[in-house]
CSV table of C-alpha atoms in Angstrom, one decimal:
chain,number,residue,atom,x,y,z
N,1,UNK,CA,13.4,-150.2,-12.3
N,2,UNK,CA,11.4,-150.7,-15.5
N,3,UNK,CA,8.9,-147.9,-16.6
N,4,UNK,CA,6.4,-150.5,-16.3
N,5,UNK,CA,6.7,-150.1,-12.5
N,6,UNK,CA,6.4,-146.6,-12.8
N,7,UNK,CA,3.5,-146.2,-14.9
N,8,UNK,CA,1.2,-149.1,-13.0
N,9,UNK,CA,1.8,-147.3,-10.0
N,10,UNK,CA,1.8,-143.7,-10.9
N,11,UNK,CA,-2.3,-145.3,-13.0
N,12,UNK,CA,-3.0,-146.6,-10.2
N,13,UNK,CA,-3.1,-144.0,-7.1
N,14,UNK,CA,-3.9,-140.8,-10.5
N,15,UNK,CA,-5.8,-142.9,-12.7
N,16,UNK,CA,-7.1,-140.3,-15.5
N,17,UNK,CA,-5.0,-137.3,-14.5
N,18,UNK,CA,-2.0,-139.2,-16.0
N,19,UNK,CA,-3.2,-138.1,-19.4
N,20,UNK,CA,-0.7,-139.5,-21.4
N,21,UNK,CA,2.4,-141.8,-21.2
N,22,UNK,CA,4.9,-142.2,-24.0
N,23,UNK,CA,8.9,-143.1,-24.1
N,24,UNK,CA,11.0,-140.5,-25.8
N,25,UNK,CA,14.6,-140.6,-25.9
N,26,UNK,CA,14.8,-143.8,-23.7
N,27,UNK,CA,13.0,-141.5,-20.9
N,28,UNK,CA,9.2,-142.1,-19.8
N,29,UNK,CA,7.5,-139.2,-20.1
N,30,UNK,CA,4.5,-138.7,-18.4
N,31,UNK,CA,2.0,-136.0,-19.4
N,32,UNK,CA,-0.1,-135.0,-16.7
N,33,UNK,CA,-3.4,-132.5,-14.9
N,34,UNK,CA,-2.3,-129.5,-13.4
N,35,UNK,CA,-4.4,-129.7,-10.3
N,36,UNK,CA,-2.3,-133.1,-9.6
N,37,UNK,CA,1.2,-132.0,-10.6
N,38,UNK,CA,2.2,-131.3,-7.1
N,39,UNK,CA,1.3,-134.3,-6.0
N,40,UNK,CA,2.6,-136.3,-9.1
N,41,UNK,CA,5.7,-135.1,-7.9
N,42,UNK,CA,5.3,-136.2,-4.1
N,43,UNK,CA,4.2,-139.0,-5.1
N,44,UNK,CA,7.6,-139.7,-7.8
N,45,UNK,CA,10.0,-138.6,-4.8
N,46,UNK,CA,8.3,-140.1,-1.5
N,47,UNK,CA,7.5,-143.4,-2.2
N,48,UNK,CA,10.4,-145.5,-1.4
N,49,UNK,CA,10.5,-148.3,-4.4
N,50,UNK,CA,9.9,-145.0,-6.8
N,51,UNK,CA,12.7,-142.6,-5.0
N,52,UNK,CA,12.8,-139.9,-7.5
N,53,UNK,CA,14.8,-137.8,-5.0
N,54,UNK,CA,17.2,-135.5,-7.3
N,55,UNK,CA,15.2,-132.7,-9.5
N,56,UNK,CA,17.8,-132.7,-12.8
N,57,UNK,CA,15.6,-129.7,-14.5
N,58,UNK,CA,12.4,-127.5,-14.4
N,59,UNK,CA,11.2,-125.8,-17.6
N,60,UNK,CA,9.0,-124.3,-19.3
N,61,UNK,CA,7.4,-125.0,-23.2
N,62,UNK,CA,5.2,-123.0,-25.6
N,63,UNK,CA,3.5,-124.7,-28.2
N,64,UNK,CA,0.8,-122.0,-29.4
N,65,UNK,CA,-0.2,-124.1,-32.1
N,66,UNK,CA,-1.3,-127.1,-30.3
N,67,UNK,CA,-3.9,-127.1,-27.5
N,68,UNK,CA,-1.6,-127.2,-25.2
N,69,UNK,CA,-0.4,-123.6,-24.7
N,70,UNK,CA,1.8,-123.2,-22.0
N,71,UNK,CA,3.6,-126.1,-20.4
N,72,UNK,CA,6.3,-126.8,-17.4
N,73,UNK,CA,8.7,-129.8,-17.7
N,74,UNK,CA,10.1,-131.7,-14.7
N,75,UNK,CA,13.0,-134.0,-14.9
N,76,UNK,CA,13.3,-136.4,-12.1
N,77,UNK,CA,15.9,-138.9,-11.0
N,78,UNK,CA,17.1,-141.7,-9.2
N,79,UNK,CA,20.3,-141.7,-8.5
N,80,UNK,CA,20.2,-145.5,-6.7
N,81,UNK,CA,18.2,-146.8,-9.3
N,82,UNK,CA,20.0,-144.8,-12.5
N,83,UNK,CA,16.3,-144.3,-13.6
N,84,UNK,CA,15.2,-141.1,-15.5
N,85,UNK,CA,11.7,-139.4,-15.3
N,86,UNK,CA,10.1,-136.9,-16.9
N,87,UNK,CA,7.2,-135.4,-16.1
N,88,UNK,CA,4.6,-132.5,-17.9
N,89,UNK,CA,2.4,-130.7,-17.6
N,90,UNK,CA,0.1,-127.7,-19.3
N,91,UNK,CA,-2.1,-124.8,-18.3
N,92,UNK,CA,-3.3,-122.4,-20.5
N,93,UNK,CA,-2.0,-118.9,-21.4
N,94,UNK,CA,-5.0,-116.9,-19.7
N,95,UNK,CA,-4.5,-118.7,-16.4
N,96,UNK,CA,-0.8,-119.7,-16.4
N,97,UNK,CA,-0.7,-120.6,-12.5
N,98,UNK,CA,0.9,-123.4,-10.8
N,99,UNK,CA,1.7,-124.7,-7.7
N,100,UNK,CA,5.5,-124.6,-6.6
N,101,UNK,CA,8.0,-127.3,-5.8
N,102,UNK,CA,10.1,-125.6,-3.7
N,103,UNK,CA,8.9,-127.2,-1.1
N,104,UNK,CA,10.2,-130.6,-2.2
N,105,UNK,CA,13.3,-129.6,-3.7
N,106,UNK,CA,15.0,-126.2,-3.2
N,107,UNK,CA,16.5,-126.4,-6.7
N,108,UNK,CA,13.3,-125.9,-7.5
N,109,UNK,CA,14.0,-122.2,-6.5
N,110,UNK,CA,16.1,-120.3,-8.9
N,111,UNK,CA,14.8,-122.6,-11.8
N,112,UNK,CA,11.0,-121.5,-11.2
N,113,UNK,CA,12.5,-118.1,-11.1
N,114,UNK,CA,14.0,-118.5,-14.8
N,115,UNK,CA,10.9,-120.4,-15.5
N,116,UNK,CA,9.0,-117.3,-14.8
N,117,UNK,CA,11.2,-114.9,-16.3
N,118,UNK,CA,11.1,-116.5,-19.5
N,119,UNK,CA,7.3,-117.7,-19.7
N,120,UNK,CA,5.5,-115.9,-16.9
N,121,UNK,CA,4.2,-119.0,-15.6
N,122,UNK,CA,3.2,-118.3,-11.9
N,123,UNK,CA,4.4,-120.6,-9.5
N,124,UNK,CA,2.3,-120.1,-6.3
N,125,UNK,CA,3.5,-120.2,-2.7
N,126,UNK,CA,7.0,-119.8,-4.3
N,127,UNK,CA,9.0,-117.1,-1.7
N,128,UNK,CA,11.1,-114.9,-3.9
N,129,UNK,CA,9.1,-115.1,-7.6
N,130,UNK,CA,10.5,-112.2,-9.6
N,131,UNK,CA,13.2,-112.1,-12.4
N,132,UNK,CA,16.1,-113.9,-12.3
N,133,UNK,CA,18.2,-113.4,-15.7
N,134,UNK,CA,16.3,-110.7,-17.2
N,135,UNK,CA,16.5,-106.7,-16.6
N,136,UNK,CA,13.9,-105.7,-13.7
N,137,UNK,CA,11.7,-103.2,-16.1
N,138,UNK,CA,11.2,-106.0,-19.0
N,139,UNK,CA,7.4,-106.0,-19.4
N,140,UNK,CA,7.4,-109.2,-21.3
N,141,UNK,CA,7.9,-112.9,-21.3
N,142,UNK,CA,11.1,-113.2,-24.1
N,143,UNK,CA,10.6,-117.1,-24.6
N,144,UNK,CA,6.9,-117.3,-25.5
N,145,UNK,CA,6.1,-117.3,-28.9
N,146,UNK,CA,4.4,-114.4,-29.3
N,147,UNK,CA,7.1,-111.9,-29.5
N,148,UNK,CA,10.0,-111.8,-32.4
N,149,UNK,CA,13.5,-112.5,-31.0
N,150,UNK,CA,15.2,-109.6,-32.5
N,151,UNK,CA,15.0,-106.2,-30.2
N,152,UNK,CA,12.1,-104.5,-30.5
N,153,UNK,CA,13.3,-101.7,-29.6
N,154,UNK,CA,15.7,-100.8,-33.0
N,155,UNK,CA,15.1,-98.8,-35.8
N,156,UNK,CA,17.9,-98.6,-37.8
N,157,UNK,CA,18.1,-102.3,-39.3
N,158,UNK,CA,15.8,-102.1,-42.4
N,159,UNK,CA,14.0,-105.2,-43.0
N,160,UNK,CA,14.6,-105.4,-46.6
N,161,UNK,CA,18.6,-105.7,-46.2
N,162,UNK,CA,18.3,-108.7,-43.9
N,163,UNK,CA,15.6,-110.6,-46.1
N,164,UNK,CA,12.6,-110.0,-44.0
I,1,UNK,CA,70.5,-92.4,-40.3
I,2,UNK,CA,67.2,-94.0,-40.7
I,3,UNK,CA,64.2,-92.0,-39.9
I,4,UNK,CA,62.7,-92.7,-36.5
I,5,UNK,CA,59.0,-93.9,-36.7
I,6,UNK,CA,56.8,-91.1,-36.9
I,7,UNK,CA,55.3,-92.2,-33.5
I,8,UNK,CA,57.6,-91.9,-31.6
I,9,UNK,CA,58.3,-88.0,-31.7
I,10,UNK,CA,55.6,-85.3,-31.7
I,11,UNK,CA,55.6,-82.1,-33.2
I,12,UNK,CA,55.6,-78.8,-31.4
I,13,UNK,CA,52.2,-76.9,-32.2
I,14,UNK,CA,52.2,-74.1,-34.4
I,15,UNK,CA,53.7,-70.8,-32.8
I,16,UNK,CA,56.2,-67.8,-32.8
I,17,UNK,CA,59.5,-68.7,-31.7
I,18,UNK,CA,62.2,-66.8,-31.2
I,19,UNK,CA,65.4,-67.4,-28.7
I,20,UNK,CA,64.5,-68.8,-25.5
I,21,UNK,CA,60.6,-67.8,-26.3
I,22,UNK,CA,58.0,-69.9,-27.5
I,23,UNK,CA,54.4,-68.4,-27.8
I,24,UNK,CA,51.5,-70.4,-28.5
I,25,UNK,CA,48.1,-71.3,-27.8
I,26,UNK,CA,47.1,-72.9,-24.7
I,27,UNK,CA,44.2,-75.7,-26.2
I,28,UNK,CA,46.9,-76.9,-28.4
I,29,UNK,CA,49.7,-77.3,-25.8
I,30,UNK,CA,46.5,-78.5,-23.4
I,31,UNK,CA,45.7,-81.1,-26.5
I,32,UNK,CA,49.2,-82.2,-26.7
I,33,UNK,CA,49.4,-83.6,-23.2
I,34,UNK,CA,46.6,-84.9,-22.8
I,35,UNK,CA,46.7,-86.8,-26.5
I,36,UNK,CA,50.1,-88.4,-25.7
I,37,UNK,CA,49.2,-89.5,-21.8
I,38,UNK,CA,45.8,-91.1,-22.4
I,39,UNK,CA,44.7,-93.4,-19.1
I,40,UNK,CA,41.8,-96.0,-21.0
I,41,UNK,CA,39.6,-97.5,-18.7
I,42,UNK,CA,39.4,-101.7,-20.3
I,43,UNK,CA,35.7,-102.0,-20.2
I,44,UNK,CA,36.2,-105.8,-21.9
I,45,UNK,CA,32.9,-107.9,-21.7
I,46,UNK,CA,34.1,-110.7,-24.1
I,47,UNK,CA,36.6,-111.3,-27.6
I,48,UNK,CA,37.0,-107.7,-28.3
I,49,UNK,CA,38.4,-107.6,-24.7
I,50,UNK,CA,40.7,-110.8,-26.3
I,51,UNK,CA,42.2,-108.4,-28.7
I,52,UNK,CA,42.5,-105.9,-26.7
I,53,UNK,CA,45.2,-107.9,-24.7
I,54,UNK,CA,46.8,-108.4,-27.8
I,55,UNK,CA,46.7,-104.6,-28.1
I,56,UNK,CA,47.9,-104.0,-24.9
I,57,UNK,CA,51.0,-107.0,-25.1
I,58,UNK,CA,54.4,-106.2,-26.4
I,59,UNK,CA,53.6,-107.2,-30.0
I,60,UNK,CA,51.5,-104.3,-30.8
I,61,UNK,CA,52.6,-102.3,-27.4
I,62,UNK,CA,49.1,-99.4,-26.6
I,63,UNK,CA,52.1,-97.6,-24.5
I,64,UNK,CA,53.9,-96.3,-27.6
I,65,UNK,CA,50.9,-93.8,-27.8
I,66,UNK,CA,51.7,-92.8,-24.4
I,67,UNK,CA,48.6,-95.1,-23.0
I,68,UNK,CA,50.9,-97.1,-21.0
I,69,UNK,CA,48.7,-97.2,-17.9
I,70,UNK,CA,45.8,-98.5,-17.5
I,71,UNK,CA,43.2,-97.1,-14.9
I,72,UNK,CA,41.0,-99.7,-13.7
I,73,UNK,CA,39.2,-97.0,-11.8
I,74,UNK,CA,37.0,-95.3,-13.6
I,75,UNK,CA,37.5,-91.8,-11.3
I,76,UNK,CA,41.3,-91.4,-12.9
I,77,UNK,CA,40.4,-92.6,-16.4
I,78,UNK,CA,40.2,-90.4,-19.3
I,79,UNK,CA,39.5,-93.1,-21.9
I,80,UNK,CA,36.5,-95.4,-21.5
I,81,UNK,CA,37.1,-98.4,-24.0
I,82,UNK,CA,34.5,-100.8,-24.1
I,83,UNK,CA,35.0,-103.8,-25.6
I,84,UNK,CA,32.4,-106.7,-26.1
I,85,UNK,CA,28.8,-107.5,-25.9
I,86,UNK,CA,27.2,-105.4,-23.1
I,87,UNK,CA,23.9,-107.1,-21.7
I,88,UNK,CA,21.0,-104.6,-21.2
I,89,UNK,CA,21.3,-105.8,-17.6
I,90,UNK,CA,25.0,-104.8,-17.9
I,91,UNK,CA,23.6,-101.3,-18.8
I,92,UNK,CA,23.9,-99.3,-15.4
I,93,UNK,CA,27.5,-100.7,-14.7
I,94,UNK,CA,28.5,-99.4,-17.7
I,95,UNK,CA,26.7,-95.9,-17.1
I,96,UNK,CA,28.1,-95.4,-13.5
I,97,UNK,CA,31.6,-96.0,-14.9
I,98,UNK,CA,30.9,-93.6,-17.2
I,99,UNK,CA,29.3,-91.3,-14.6
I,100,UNK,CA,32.4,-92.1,-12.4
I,101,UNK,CA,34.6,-90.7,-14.9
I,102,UNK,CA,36.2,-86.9,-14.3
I,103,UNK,CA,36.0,-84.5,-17.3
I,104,UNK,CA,37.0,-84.9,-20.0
I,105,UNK,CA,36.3,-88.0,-20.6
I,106,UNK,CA,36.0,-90.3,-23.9
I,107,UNK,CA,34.4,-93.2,-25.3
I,108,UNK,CA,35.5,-95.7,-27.4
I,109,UNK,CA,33.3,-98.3,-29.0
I,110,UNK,CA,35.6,-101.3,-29.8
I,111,UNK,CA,33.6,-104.0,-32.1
I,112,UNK,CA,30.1,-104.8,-33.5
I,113,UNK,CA,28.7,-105.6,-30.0
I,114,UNK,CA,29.6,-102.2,-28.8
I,115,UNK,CA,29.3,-100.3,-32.0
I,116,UNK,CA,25.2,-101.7,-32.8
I,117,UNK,CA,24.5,-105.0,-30.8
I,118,UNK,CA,26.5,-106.8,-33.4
I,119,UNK,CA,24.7,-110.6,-34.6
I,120,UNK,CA,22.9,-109.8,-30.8
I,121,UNK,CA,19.8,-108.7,-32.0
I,122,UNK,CA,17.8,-109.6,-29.6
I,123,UNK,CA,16.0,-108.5,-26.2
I,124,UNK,CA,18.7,-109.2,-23.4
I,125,UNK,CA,21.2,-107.0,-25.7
I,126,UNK,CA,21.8,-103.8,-25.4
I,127,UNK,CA,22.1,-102.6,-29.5
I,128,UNK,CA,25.1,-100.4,-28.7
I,129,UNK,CA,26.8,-98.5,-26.2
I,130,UNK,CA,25.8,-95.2,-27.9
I,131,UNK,CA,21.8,-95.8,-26.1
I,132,UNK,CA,23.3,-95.0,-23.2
I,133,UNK,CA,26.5,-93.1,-23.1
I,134,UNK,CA,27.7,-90.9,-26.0
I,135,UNK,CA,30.4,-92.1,-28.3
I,136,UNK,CA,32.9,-90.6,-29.8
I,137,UNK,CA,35.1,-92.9,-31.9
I,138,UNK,CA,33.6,-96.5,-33.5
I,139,UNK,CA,36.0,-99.5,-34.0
I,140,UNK,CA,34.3,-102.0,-36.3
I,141,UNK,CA,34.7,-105.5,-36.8
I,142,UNK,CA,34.1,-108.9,-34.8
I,143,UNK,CA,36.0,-109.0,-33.2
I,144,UNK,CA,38.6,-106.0,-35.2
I,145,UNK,CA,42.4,-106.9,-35.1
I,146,UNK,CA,44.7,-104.9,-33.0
I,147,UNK,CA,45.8,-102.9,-35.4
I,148,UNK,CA,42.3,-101.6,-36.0
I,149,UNK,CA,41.6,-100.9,-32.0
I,150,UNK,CA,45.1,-98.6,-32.5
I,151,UNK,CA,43.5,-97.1,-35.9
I,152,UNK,CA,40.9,-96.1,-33.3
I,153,UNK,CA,42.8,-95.2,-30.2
I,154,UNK,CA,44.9,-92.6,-32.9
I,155,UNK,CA,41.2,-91.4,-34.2
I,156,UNK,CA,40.7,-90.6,-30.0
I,157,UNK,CA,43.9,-89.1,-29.8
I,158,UNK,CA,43.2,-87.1,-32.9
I,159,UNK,CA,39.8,-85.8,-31.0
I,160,UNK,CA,41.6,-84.7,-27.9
I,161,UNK,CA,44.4,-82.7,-29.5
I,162,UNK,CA,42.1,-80.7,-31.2
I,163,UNK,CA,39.3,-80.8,-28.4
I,164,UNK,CA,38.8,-77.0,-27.5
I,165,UNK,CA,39.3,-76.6,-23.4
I,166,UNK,CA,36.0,-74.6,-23.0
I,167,UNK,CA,34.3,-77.7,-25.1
I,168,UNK,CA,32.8,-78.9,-22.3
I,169,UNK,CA,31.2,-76.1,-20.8
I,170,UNK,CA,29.7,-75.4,-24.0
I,171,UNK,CA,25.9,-75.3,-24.0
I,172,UNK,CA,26.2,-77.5,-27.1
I,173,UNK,CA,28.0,-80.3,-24.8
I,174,UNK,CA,25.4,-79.5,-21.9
I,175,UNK,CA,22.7,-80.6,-24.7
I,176,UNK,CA,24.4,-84.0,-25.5
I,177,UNK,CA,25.1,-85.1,-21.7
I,178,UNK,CA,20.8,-83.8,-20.7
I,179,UNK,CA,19.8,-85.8,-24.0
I,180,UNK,CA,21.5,-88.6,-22.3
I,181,UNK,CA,20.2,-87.6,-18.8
I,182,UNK,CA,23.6,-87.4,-17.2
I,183,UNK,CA,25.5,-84.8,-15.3
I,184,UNK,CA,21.6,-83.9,-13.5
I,185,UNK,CA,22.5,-81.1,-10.5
């Protein structure tokens, strides 16, 4: 399958909503709307001479420096065809809501979960959204870049010894 | 003759002696048994739990200090030895162990992790053991050798030989167990 293919078609039925296609890594990468990342992803699994049946990963991004704030990242594949996909998309921090996947593929499940746990991003209509890896009482969303990475919660480690 | 290792005989506490009577103090007698039958609890979460093994193998042989037997039930332990990196969502197992545990009862931090968080400075790591249950002895290192686990087992024994048997129902002890809210009635 060339990516050819995949991006005439994918122009074709999404026209503007694909906002961006590039190949990184030997993978096509396909940035696209939120409203239509649902059905980007229908549209990547059910149609037969596409057949992106197998979900290899769902994560999130954070790039507060660029426009694009927060960010989910969908790897698709083929197992017939051998073909890799991957698919993006970004909301911003204020609203960070998007539909689940769980409905096409149940991996989609635990990996929404971490997704959340780690970025906060909201998956609606997902049936069991709450921590996964984290401790219950965290109030915060570790992987975003708006918090340091050491434990907030320290005092004895004095800046000055560790070069800070 | 060569002298026998200092280990592996104890002295009789102080005390008046005289034929067939030996008069002494009870917390010292108390202190000697316990000391010299010591159950630890392996609490091993990663390397320091490695080393431990090591500790507990016939090379460096734990049961010459008379901790032969481990209890892997925390209700018959008297020795809680926790060894590795303990996750802060590892934090109530390790506090109902601890809560499990009948008085008296120790703590022994083996390793950075345990000790402070070690190079874990981060948000899923608890920065040591002592934010939850109280310490008594600290093993450094990352992991620390075997030799330095026993440097810290004798450091435990040292603390219950010369632990007083009214310590803890001493208001003093009652303060360190409601500053870590355990023993609530």
């Amino acid at each position: 399958m060339e990516n050819k293919h995949i991006t005439e078609r994918l122009r074709s039925r999404f026209q503007d909503d694909i906002v961006e296609y590039q190949v990184s890594d030997e993978l096509p990468e396909y940035i696209v709307t939120a409203p239509v990342i649902h059905d980007v992803i229908t549209f990547l699994k059910e149609e037969p001479d596409l057949g992106f049946t197998f979900l290899t990963d769902l994560c999130g991004i954070h790039y507060p420096d660029r426009g694009l704030a927060l960010g989910v990242v969908y790897h698709l594949h083929n197992l017939a065809a051998r073909k890799r996909v991957r698919v993006k998309t970004f909301i911003s921090v204020s609203k960070p809501h998007l539909p689940t996947i769980t409905d096409l593929f149940s991996a989609a499940d635990w990996m929404e979960r971490e997704t959340f746990d780690f970025y906060g991003i909201v998956f609606d209509g997902h049936p069991n959204l709450k921590r996964i890896l984290n401790v219950e009482y965290m109030d915060y969303f570790p992987l975003r870049k708006e918090y340091p990475l050491e434990d907030m919660t320290r005092e004895d480690k004095d800046d000055r010894y560790f070069g800070r | 003759m060569k002298e026998p290792p200092k280990y592996l005989h104890t002295e009789a506490p102080e005390g008046y002696q005289a034929p067939g009577l030996f008069a002494t103090v009870l917390d010292t007698v108390v202190g000697l048994a316990r000391k010299n039958s010591i159950w630890p609890l392996p609490f091993a979460t990663s390397c320091c739990g490695i080393e431990f093994m090591a500790t507990m193998g016939a090379h460096y042989d734990l049961g010459r200090f008379g901790a032969e037997r481990l209890s892997l039930s925390p209700r018959q332990a008297d020795l809680l030895m926790v060894m590795g990196t303990i996750a802060k969502k590892m934090t109530p197992v390790v506090r109902q162990v601890y809560e499990q545990m009948a008085e008296p009862r120790w703590v022994l931090a083996v390793g950075a992790c345990a000790s402070s968080g070690g190079i874990f400075d981060t948000y899923s790591v608890l920065q040591g053991i002592d934010r939850i249950v109280p310490v008594d002895v600290y093993v450094p290192g990352c992991p620390p050798r075997p030799e330095q686990i026993i440097d810290g087992f004798l450091k435990i024994q040292e603390l219950v030989g010369h632990e007083s048997i009214r310590r803890r129902n001493s208001p003093e002890y009652r303060q360190l167990m409601d500053q870590y809210g355990l023993m609530k009635e």
